[in-house]
């Protein structure tokens, strides 16, 4: 069974700090990796996807993928209180359009 | 641009009553469509997905059914709701390959009383 693991948190960081969110997965055939942000009571919103080993940057967000170690992480630089949300990691195997979701990590950015 | 509409936003239904949730997508053709449920404090559970009109795959046997009568319309139904059907129901779409991830609708919060 394919598993995607995330620390449920909460991860608490001060405003302006770097928040680091981690995700590990069990399926070595995984090829697509996604990060979603979900505010309380709202639906998830895709913020990043990554397919290749290394880093991918988009504004304050950086996704990091290490297939050999089977982990993917999301860094949020200059964290803001508005970043406070649950972050869901999703992983899809090659040829599959249906990812496995982790349960999410709750992030709290305090002023 | 593509948009996804899901309604109603909230619903309170008695046990044993029927259910119909509708989802429509605009601005794209032949999308993959999905229904997920998110129970309080739990992860996303895939309920159904569809790769085309009339094609429905069920992930979890339960009290629910899904239909896709049109290319960009996806309906979640139940003939008789159970208390355990309460949750946050999310419709989503993706391109056929799912390459760029999902776009979720705004969700329906269902409370069965």
Coordinates of N, CA and C in Angstrom, one line a residue:
Chain A
X1 N 0.8 -1.2 0.0 CA 0.0 0.0 0.0 C 0.9 1.2 0.0
X2 N 0.5 2.2 -0.9 CA 1.3 3.4 -1.0 C 1.0 4.3 0.2
X3 N 2.1 4.8 0.8 CA 1.9 5.6 2.0 C 2.6 7.0 1.8
X4 N 2.0 8.0 2.3 CA 2.6 9.3 2.3 C 2.5 9.8 3.8
X5 N 3.6 10.1 4.4 CA 3.7 10.4 5.8 C 4.1 11.9 6.0
X6 N 3.3 12.5 6.8 CA 3.6 13.9 7.2 C 3.5 14.0 8.7
X7 N 4.3 14.8 9.3 CA 4.1 15.1 10.7 C 2.9 16.0 10.9
X8 N 2.0 15.7 11.8 CA 0.7 16.4 11.8 C 0.9 17.8 12.4
X9 N 2.0 18.0 13.2 CA 2.3 19.3 13.8 C 1.4 19.5 15.0
X10 N 1.2 20.8 15.4 CA 1.5 21.9 14.6 C 2.9 22.3 14.7
X11 N 3.4 22.9 13.5 CA 4.7 23.5 13.4 C 4.5 25.0 13.6
X12 N 5.1 25.5 14.7 CA 5.0 26.9 15.0 C 6.3 27.7 14.7
X13 N 6.2 28.7 13.9 CA 7.4 29.5 13.5 C 7.0 31.0 13.7
X14 N 8.0 31.8 14.0 CA 7.8 33.2 14.1 C 7.7 33.9 12.8
X15 N 7.0 34.9 12.7 CA 6.9 35.7 11.4 C 8.3 36.1 10.9
X16 N 8.5 35.9 9.6 CA 9.8 36.2 9.0 C 10.7 35.0 9.0
X17 N 10.4 34.0 9.7 CA 11.3 32.8 9.7 C 11.1 31.9 8.5
X18 N 11.9 30.9 8.3 CA 11.7 29.9 7.3 C 10.9 28.7 7.9
X19 N 9.8 28.3 7.3 CA 9.1 27.2 7.7 C 9.5 26.0 6.8
X20 N 9.8 24.9 7.4 CA 10.2 23.7 6.6 C 9.2 22.5 6.9
X21 N 8.6 22.1 5.9 CA 7.6 21.1 6.0 C 8.1 19.8 5.2
X22 N 8.0 18.7 5.8 CA 8.5 17.5 5.2 C 7.5 16.4 5.0
X23 N 7.8 15.6 4.0 CA 6.9 14.5 3.6 C 7.8 13.3 3.1
X24 N 7.4 12.1 3.5 CA 8.1 10.9 3.0 C 7.1 10.1 2.4
X25 N 7.5 9.3 1.4 CA 6.6 8.4 0.7 C 7.2 7.0 0.5
X26 N 6.4 6.0 0.3 CA 6.9 4.6 0.3 C 7.1 4.1 -1.1
X27 N 6.4 4.6 -2.1 CA 6.5 4.0 -3.4 C 7.7 4.6 -4.2
X28 N 8.6 3.7 -4.5 CA 9.8 4.2 -5.2 C 9.5 4.6 -6.7
X29 N 8.4 4.1 -7.2 CA 8.0 4.5 -8.5 C 7.3 5.8 -8.6
X30 N 7.2 6.6 -7.6 CA 6.6 7.9 -7.6 C 7.3 8.8 -8.5
X31 N 6.5 9.6 -9.2 CA 7.1 10.5 -10.2 C 6.6 11.9 -10.1
X32 N 5.4 12.1 -9.5 CA 4.9 13.5 -9.4 C 4.6 13.8 -8.0
X33 N 4.9 15.0 -7.6 CA 4.8 15.4 -6.2 C 4.2 16.8 -6.1
X34 N 3.2 16.9 -5.2 CA 2.4 18.1 -5.1 C 2.3 18.6 -3.7
X35 N 2.3 19.9 -3.5 CA 2.0 20.5 -2.2 C 0.7 21.4 -2.4
X36 N -0.2 21.1 -1.4 CA -1.4 21.9 -1.4 C -1.5 22.6 0.0
X37 N -2.1 23.8 0.0 CA -2.4 24.5 1.2 C -3.9 24.5 1.4
X38 N -4.3 24.2 2.7 CA -5.7 24.2 3.0 C -5.9 25.1 4.3
X39 N -6.6 26.2 4.1 CA -7.0 27.0 5.2 C -8.2 26.3 5.9
X40 N -8.3 26.6 7.2 CA -9.4 26.0 8.0 C -10.7 26.2 7.4
X41 N -11.5 25.2 7.1 CA -12.8 25.3 6.6 C -12.9 25.5 5.1
X42 N -11.7 25.5 4.4 CA -11.7 25.7 3.0 C -11.2 24.5 2.3
X43 N -11.2 24.6 0.9 CA -10.7 23.4 0.1 C -9.2 23.6 -0.1
X44 N -8.6 22.5 -0.4 CA -7.1 22.6 -0.7 C -6.8 23.4 -2.0
X45 N -5.7 24.0 -2.0 CA -5.3 24.8 -3.1 C -3.9 24.4 -3.5
X46 N -3.7 24.0 -4.8 CA -2.3 23.6 -5.2 C -1.4 24.8 -5.2
X47 N -0.2 24.6 -4.6 CA 0.7 25.7 -4.6 C 2.0 25.4 -5.3
X48 N 2.4 24.1 -5.3 CA 3.6 23.7 -6.0 C 3.5 22.3 -6.5
X49 N 4.2 22.0 -7.6 CA 4.4 20.6 -8.0 C 5.9 20.5 -8.5
X50 N 6.4 19.3 -8.3 CA 7.8 19.0 -8.7 C 7.9 17.6 -9.2
X51 N 8.7 17.4 -10.2 CA 8.9 16.1 -10.8 C 10.4 15.6 -10.8
X52 N 11.3 16.6 -10.7 CA 12.7 16.2 -10.8 C 13.4 16.4 -9.5
X53 N 14.5 15.6 -9.3 CA 15.3 15.8 -8.1 C 15.8 17.2 -8.1
X54 N 15.9 17.8 -6.9 CA 16.5 19.1 -6.7 C 15.4 20.1 -6.2
X55 N 15.7 21.3 -6.4 CA 14.8 22.4 -5.9 C 14.0 23.0 -7.0
X56 N 12.8 23.5 -6.6 CA 12.0 24.3 -7.5 C 11.5 25.4 -6.7
X57 N 11.7 26.6 -7.2 CA 11.3 27.8 -6.5 C 10.2 28.6 -7.2
X58 N 9.3 29.1 -6.3 CA 8.2 29.9 -6.8 C 7.9 31.0 -5.8
X59 N 8.4 32.1 -6.0 CA 8.2 33.2 -5.0 C 8.9 32.8 -3.7
X60 N 8.1 32.8 -2.6 CA 8.6 32.5 -1.3 C 8.7 31.0 -1.0
X61 N 8.1 30.2 -1.9 CA 8.0 28.8 -1.8 C 9.1 28.1 -2.5
X62 N 9.7 27.1 -1.9 CA 10.7 26.2 -2.6 C 10.3 24.7 -2.3
X63 N 10.1 23.9 -3.3 CA 9.9 22.5 -3.1 C 11.3 21.8 -3.4
X64 N 11.6 20.8 -2.5 CA 12.8 20.1 -2.7 C 12.5 18.6 -2.8
X65 N 13.0 17.9 -3.7 CA 12.7 16.5 -4.0 C 14.0 15.7 -3.9
X66 N 14.0 14.6 -3.2 CA 15.1 13.7 -3.1 C 14.5 12.3 -3.3
X67 N 14.6 11.8 -4.5 CA 14.0 10.5 -4.8 C 14.7 9.4 -4.1
X68 N 16.0 9.5 -4.0 CA 16.8 8.4 -3.4 C 16.4 8.2 -2.0
X69 N 16.2 9.3 -1.3 CA 15.8 9.2 0.1 C 14.3 9.2 0.3
X70 N 13.5 9.3 -0.8 CA 12.1 9.3 -0.8 C 11.5 10.3 0.1
X71 N 11.9 11.6 -0.1 CA 11.2 12.6 0.7 C 11.1 13.9 -0.2
X72 N 10.1 14.6 0.1 CA 9.9 15.9 -0.6 C 9.6 16.9 0.5
X73 N 10.1 18.1 0.4 CA 9.9 19.1 1.4 C 9.4 20.4 0.8
X74 N 8.8 21.2 1.6 CA 8.4 22.6 1.2 C 9.0 23.6 2.2
X75 N 9.7 24.5 1.6 CA 10.2 25.6 2.4 C 9.4 26.9 2.1
X76 N 9.1 27.6 3.2 CA 8.4 28.9 3.0 C 9.3 29.9 3.7
X77 N 9.8 30.8 2.8 CA 10.7 31.8 3.4 C 9.9 33.0 3.8
X78 N 10.4 33.8 4.7 CA 9.7 35.0 5.2 C 8.3 34.7 5.5
X79 N 8.1 33.7 6.4 CA 6.7 33.3 6.7 C 5.9 34.4 7.3
X80 N 4.6 34.4 6.8 CA 3.7 35.4 7.3 C 2.5 34.7 8.0
X81 N 1.8 35.5 8.9 CA 0.7 34.9 9.6 C -0.4 34.3 8.6
X82 N -0.4 34.9 7.4 CA -1.4 34.4 6.4 C -1.0 33.0 5.8
X83 N 0.2 32.6 6.1 CA 0.7 31.3 5.7 C 0.2 30.2 6.6
X84 N -0.4 30.6 7.7 CA -0.9 29.6 8.7 C -2.1 28.8 8.1
X85 N -1.8 27.5 8.0 CA -2.8 26.6 7.3 C -2.3 25.2 7.4
X86 N -3.0 24.3 6.9 CA -2.5 22.9 6.8 C -2.0 22.7 5.4
X87 N -0.8 22.0 5.4 CA -0.1 21.8 4.1 C -0.2 20.3 3.8
X88 N -0.8 20.0 2.7 CA -0.9 18.6 2.3 C 0.1 18.2 1.2
X89 N 0.8 17.1 1.4 CA 1.7 16.5 0.4 C 0.9 15.5 -0.4
X90 N 1.1 15.4 -1.7 CA 0.5 14.4 -2.5 C 1.5 13.8 -3.5
X91 N 1.4 12.5 -3.6 CA 2.5 11.8 -4.4 C 1.7 10.9 -5.4
X92 N 2.1 10.9 -6.7 CA 1.5 10.1 -7.7 C 2.6 9.2 -8.3
X93 N 2.2 8.0 -8.6 CA 3.2 7.0 -9.2 C 3.2 7.3 -10.7
X94 N 4.2 6.8 -11.4 CA 4.3 7.0 -12.8 C 3.1 6.4 -13.5
X95 N 2.5 7.2 -14.4 CA 1.4 6.7 -15.2 C 0.1 6.9 -14.4
X96 N 0.1 7.3 -13.2 CA -1.2 7.4 -12.4 C -1.5 8.9 -12.3
X97 N -2.8 9.2 -12.5 CA -3.2 10.6 -12.3 C -3.9 10.8 -11.0
X98 N -3.9 9.7 -10.1 CA -4.5 9.8 -8.8 C -3.4 9.8 -7.7
X99 N -3.1 10.9 -7.1 CA -2.1 10.9 -6.1 C -2.6 10.3 -4.7
X100 N -1.6 9.9 -3.9 CA -1.9 9.6 -2.5 C -1.6 10.8 -1.7
X101 N -2.6 11.2 -0.9 CA -2.4 12.4 0.0 C -1.9 12.0 1.3
X102 N -1.0 12.8 1.9 CA -0.7 12.7 3.3 C -1.8 13.4 4.1
X103 N -1.7 13.3 5.4 CA -2.8 13.9 6.3 C -2.6 15.3 6.5
X104 N -1.4 15.8 6.2 CA -1.2 17.2 6.3 C -0.4 17.6 7.6
X105 N 0.3 18.7 7.4 CA 1.0 19.4 8.6 C 0.4 20.7 8.8
X106 N 0.0 21.0 10.1 CA -0.5 22.3 10.5 C 0.6 23.2 10.7
X107 N 0.6 24.4 10.1 CA 1.6 25.4 10.3 C 1.0 26.6 10.9
X108 N 1.6 27.1 12.0 CA 1.2 28.3 12.6 C 2.3 29.3 12.6
X109 N 2.1 30.5 12.0 CA 3.0 31.5 12.0 C 2.6 32.6 12.9
X110 N 3.3 32.8 14.0 CA 2.9 33.8 15.0 C 3.7 35.1 14.8
X111 N 3.0 36.2 15.1 CA 3.6 37.6 14.9 C 4.7 37.8 15.9
Chain B
X1 N -10.0 30.9 -18.7 CA -9.4 30.1 -17.6 C -10.4 29.1 -17.1
X2 N -9.9 28.1 -16.4 CA -10.8 27.0 -15.9 C -11.3 27.3 -14.6
X3 N -12.6 27.0 -14.4 CA -13.2 27.2 -13.0 C -14.0 26.0 -12.7
X4 N -14.2 25.7 -11.4 CA -14.9 24.6 -11.0 C -16.0 25.1 -10.0
X5 N -17.2 24.7 -10.1 CA -18.3 25.1 -9.3 C -18.8 23.9 -8.5
X6 N -19.1 24.1 -7.3 CA -19.6 23.0 -6.5 C -20.7 23.6 -5.5
X7 N -21.8 23.0 -5.4 CA -22.9 23.5 -4.6 C -23.7 22.3 -4.0
X8 N -24.4 22.5 -2.9 CA -24.4 23.7 -2.1 C -23.1 23.8 -1.2
X9 N -22.9 24.9 -0.5 CA -21.8 25.1 0.3 C -21.9 24.3 1.6
X10 N -23.1 24.4 2.2 CA -23.4 23.7 3.4 C -24.8 23.0 3.3
X11 N -24.9 21.9 4.0 CA -26.1 21.1 3.9 C -26.3 20.3 5.2
X12 N -27.5 20.4 5.7 CA -27.9 19.6 6.9 C -29.1 18.8 6.5
X13 N -28.9 17.4 6.6 CA -29.9 16.5 6.1 C -30.2 15.5 7.2
X14 N -31.4 15.0 7.3 CA -31.7 14.0 8.3 C -31.3 12.6 7.8
X15 N -31.0 11.7 8.8 CA -30.7 10.4 8.4 C -31.8 9.8 7.6
X16 N -31.4 9.0 6.6 CA -32.4 8.4 5.7 C -32.8 9.2 4.5
X17 N -32.5 10.5 4.5 CA -32.9 11.3 3.4 C -31.9 11.1 2.2
X18 N -32.3 11.5 1.0 CA -31.5 11.4 -0.2 C -30.5 12.6 -0.3
X19 N -29.5 12.4 -1.1 CA -28.5 13.4 -1.3 C -28.1 13.6 -2.8
X20 N -27.9 14.8 -3.2 CA -27.4 15.1 -4.5 C -26.5 16.3 -4.4
X21 N -25.2 16.1 -4.7 CA -24.3 17.2 -4.8 C -23.8 17.3 -6.2
X22 N -23.7 18.5 -6.7 CA -23.3 18.7 -8.1 C -22.1 19.5 -8.3
X23 N -21.3 19.2 -9.3 CA -20.1 19.8 -9.6 C -20.0 20.1 -11.1
X24 N -19.6 21.2 -11.5 CA -19.4 21.5 -12.9 C -18.1 22.2 -13.1
X25 N -17.5 22.0 -14.2 CA -16.2 22.6 -14.6 C -16.4 23.4 -15.9
X26 N -15.8 24.5 -15.9 CA -15.8 25.4 -17.1 C -14.4 25.6 -17.6
X27 N -14.3 25.8 -18.9 CA -13.1 26.3 -19.5 C -12.1 25.1 -19.9
X28 N -12.6 23.9 -19.9 CA -11.7 22.8 -20.3 C -12.6 21.7 -20.8
X29 N -12.0 20.8 -21.6 CA -12.7 19.7 -22.1 C -12.1 18.4 -21.7
X30 N -13.0 17.4 -21.6 CA -12.5 16.0 -21.2 C -11.7 16.0 -19.9
X31 N -12.1 16.7 -18.9 CA -11.3 16.6 -17.6 C -11.5 15.3 -16.9
X32 N -10.5 14.9 -16.1 CA -10.8 13.9 -15.1 C -11.5 14.6 -13.9
X33 N -12.5 13.9 -13.4 CA -13.3 14.5 -12.3 C -13.2 13.5 -11.1
X34 N -13.2 14.1 -9.9 CA -13.0 13.3 -8.7 C -14.0 13.8 -7.6
X35 N -14.4 12.9 -6.7 CA -15.1 13.2 -5.5 C -14.3 12.7 -4.3
X36 N -14.0 13.6 -3.4 CA -13.3 13.3 -2.2 C -14.1 13.6 -1.0
X37 N -13.9 12.9 0.1 CA -14.5 13.3 1.4 C -13.4 13.5 2.4
X38 N -13.5 14.5 3.2 CA -12.6 14.8 4.3 C -13.4 14.9 5.6
X39 N -13.2 13.8 6.4 CA -13.9 13.8 7.7 C -13.1 14.7 8.7
X40 N -13.7 15.1 9.7 CA -13.0 16.0 10.7 C -11.8 15.3 11.2
X41 N -10.6 16.0 11.1 CA -9.4 15.5 11.6 C -8.8 14.4 10.9
X42 N -9.3 14.1 9.7 CA -8.8 13.0 8.9 C -8.3 13.5 7.5
X43 N -7.7 12.6 6.8 CA -7.2 13.0 5.5 C -8.2 12.9 4.4
X44 N -7.8 13.2 3.2 CA -8.7 13.1 2.1 C -8.9 11.7 1.6
X45 N -10.2 11.3 1.5 CA -10.5 10.0 1.0 C -11.1 10.1 -0.3
X46 N -10.5 9.4 -1.3 CA -11.0 9.4 -2.7 C -12.3 8.5 -2.7
X47 N -13.4 9.0 -3.2 CA -14.6 8.3 -3.3 C -14.9 7.7 -4.7
X48 N -14.8 8.6 -5.6 CA -15.1 8.2 -7.0 C -14.2 9.1 -7.9
X49 N -13.9 8.5 -9.1 CA -13.3 9.3 -10.1 C -13.8 8.9 -11.5
X50 N -13.7 9.8 -12.4 CA -14.3 9.6 -13.8 C -13.3 10.2 -14.8
X51 N -13.0 9.4 -15.9 CA -12.2 9.8 -16.9 C -13.0 10.2 -18.2
X52 N -14.3 10.0 -18.1 CA -15.2 10.3 -19.3 C -16.6 10.2 -18.9
X53 N -17.5 10.6 -19.8 CA -18.9 10.6 -19.6 C -19.3 9.1 -19.4
X54 N -20.1 8.9 -18.3 CA -20.6 7.6 -18.0 C -19.6 6.6 -17.4
X55 N -18.3 7.1 -17.3 CA -17.3 6.2 -16.7 C -17.0 6.6 -15.3
X56 N -17.4 5.7 -14.4 CA -17.2 6.0 -13.0 C -16.4 4.8 -12.3
X57 N -15.4 5.2 -11.6 CA -14.7 4.2 -10.8 C -14.9 4.5 -9.3
X58 N -15.2 3.5 -8.5 CA -15.4 3.6 -7.1 C -14.2 3.1 -6.3
X59 N -13.8 3.9 -5.4 CA -12.6 3.6 -4.6 C -13.0 2.9 -3.3
X60 N -14.2 3.3 -2.8 CA -14.6 2.8 -1.5 C -16.0 2.3 -1.5
X61 N -16.3 1.1 -1.3 CA -17.7 0.7 -1.3 C -18.5 1.3 -0.1
X62 N -19.6 1.9 -0.4 CA -20.3 2.7 0.7 C -21.7 3.0 0.2
X63 N -22.2 3.9 0.9 CA -23.6 4.3 0.7 C -23.8 5.4 -0.3
X64 N -22.8 5.6 -1.2 CA -22.8 6.7 -2.1 C -22.7 6.2 -3.5
X65 N -23.1 7.0 -4.5 CA -22.9 6.7 -5.9 C -22.5 8.0 -6.6
X66 N -22.0 7.8 -7.8 CA -21.6 9.0 -8.6 C -22.1 8.8 -10.0
X67 N -22.3 9.9 -10.7 CA -22.7 9.9 -12.1 C -22.0 11.0 -12.9
X68 N -21.8 10.8 -14.1 CA -21.2 11.9 -15.0 C -22.1 11.9 -16.2
X69 N -23.2 12.7 -16.2 CA -24.1 12.7 -17.3 C -23.6 13.6 -18.5
X70 N -22.7 14.5 -18.2 CA -22.1 15.4 -19.2 C -20.6 15.5 -19.0
X71 N -19.9 15.9 -20.0 CA -18.4 15.9 -19.9 C -17.9 16.7 -18.7
X72 N -18.6 17.8 -18.4 CA -18.0 18.6 -17.3 C -19.0 18.7 -16.1
X73 N -19.7 17.7 -15.9 CA -20.7 17.6 -14.8 C -20.5 16.3 -14.0
X74 N -20.4 16.4 -12.7 CA -20.1 15.2 -11.9 C -21.1 15.3 -10.7
X75 N -21.8 14.3 -10.4 CA -22.9 14.3 -9.4 C -22.6 13.2 -8.4
X76 N -22.7 13.6 -7.1 CA -22.6 12.6 -6.0 C -23.9 12.4 -5.4
X77 N -24.4 11.2 -5.2 CA -25.7 10.9 -4.7 C -25.7 9.9 -3.7
X78 N -26.8 9.9 -2.9 CA -27.1 8.8 -2.0 C -28.6 8.7 -1.9
X79 N -29.1 7.5 -1.8 CA -30.5 7.3 -1.6 C -31.0 7.4 -0.2
X80 N -30.1 7.0 0.8 CA -30.4 7.1 2.2 C -29.2 7.5 3.0
X81 N -29.1 8.7 3.5 CA -27.9 9.1 4.2 C -27.8 8.4 5.6
X82 N -26.6 8.2 6.0 CA -26.2 7.7 7.3 C -25.5 8.8 8.1
X83 N -25.5 8.6 9.4 CA -24.7 9.6 10.2 C -23.3 9.7 9.8
X84 N -22.7 8.5 9.4 CA -21.3 8.4 9.0 C -21.0 9.1 7.7
X85 N -22.0 9.5 7.0 CA -21.8 10.2 5.7 C -21.4 11.7 5.9
X86 N -21.5 12.2 7.2 CA -21.2 13.6 7.4 C -19.7 13.8 7.1
X87 N -19.4 15.0 6.6 CA -18.1 15.3 6.2 C -18.0 16.5 5.3
X88 N -16.8 16.8 4.8 CA -16.6 17.8 3.9 C -16.3 17.2 2.5
X89 N -17.2 17.4 1.6 CA -17.1 16.8 0.3 C -16.5 17.7 -0.8
X90 N -15.5 17.2 -1.4 CA -14.8 18.0 -2.4 C -14.8 17.4 -3.8
X91 N -15.1 18.2 -4.7 CA -15.0 17.9 -6.1 C -13.7 18.4 -6.6
X92 N -13.1 17.7 -7.6 CA -11.8 18.2 -8.1 C -11.8 17.8 -9.6
X93 N -11.0 18.6 -10.3 CA -10.7 18.2 -11.7 C -9.2 18.2 -12.0
X94 N -8.8 17.5 -13.0 CA -7.4 17.5 -13.5 C -7.4 17.3 -15.0
X95 N -6.3 17.6 -15.6 CA -6.1 17.2 -17.0 C -6.1 15.7 -17.0
X96 N -6.3 15.1 -18.2 CA -6.3 13.6 -18.2 C -5.1 12.9 -17.6
X97 N -3.9 13.5 -17.8 CA -2.8 12.9 -17.2 C -2.5 13.2 -15.8
X98 N -3.2 14.2 -15.3 CA -3.0 14.6 -13.9 C -1.7 15.3 -13.7
X99 N -1.1 15.7 -14.7 CA 0.3 16.2 -14.6 C 0.4 17.4 -13.7
X100 N -0.6 18.3 -13.8 CA -0.5 19.5 -13.0 C -1.3 19.6 -11.8
X101 N -1.6 18.4 -11.3 CA -2.3 18.3 -10.0 C -3.8 18.6 -10.1
X102 N -4.4 18.7 -9.0 CA -5.9 18.9 -9.0 C -6.2 20.4 -8.7
X103 N -7.4 20.8 -9.2 CA -8.0 22.0 -8.8 C -9.3 21.6 -8.1
X104 N -9.4 22.0 -6.8 CA -10.6 21.6 -6.0 C -11.7 22.6 -6.1
X105 N -12.9 22.2 -6.0 CA -14.0 23.1 -5.8 C -14.0 23.6 -4.4
X106 N -15.0 24.4 -4.1 CA -15.0 25.1 -2.7 C -15.6 24.2 -1.6
X107 N -16.1 23.0 -2.0 CA -16.5 22.0 -1.0 C -18.0 22.2 -0.6
X108 N -18.5 21.1 -0.1 CA -19.8 21.1 0.6 C -19.7 20.4 1.9
X109 N -20.1 21.2 2.9 CA -20.0 20.6 4.3 C -21.4 20.0 4.6
X110 N -21.4 18.7 4.7 CA -22.6 17.9 4.9 C -22.7 17.5 6.4
X111 N -23.8 17.8 7.0 CA -24.0 17.3 8.4 C -25.3 16.4 8.3
X112 N -25.2 15.2 8.7 CA -26.3 14.3 8.7 C -26.8 14.2 10.2
X113 N -28.0 14.5 10.4 CA -28.5 14.6 11.8 C -29.6 13.6 12.1

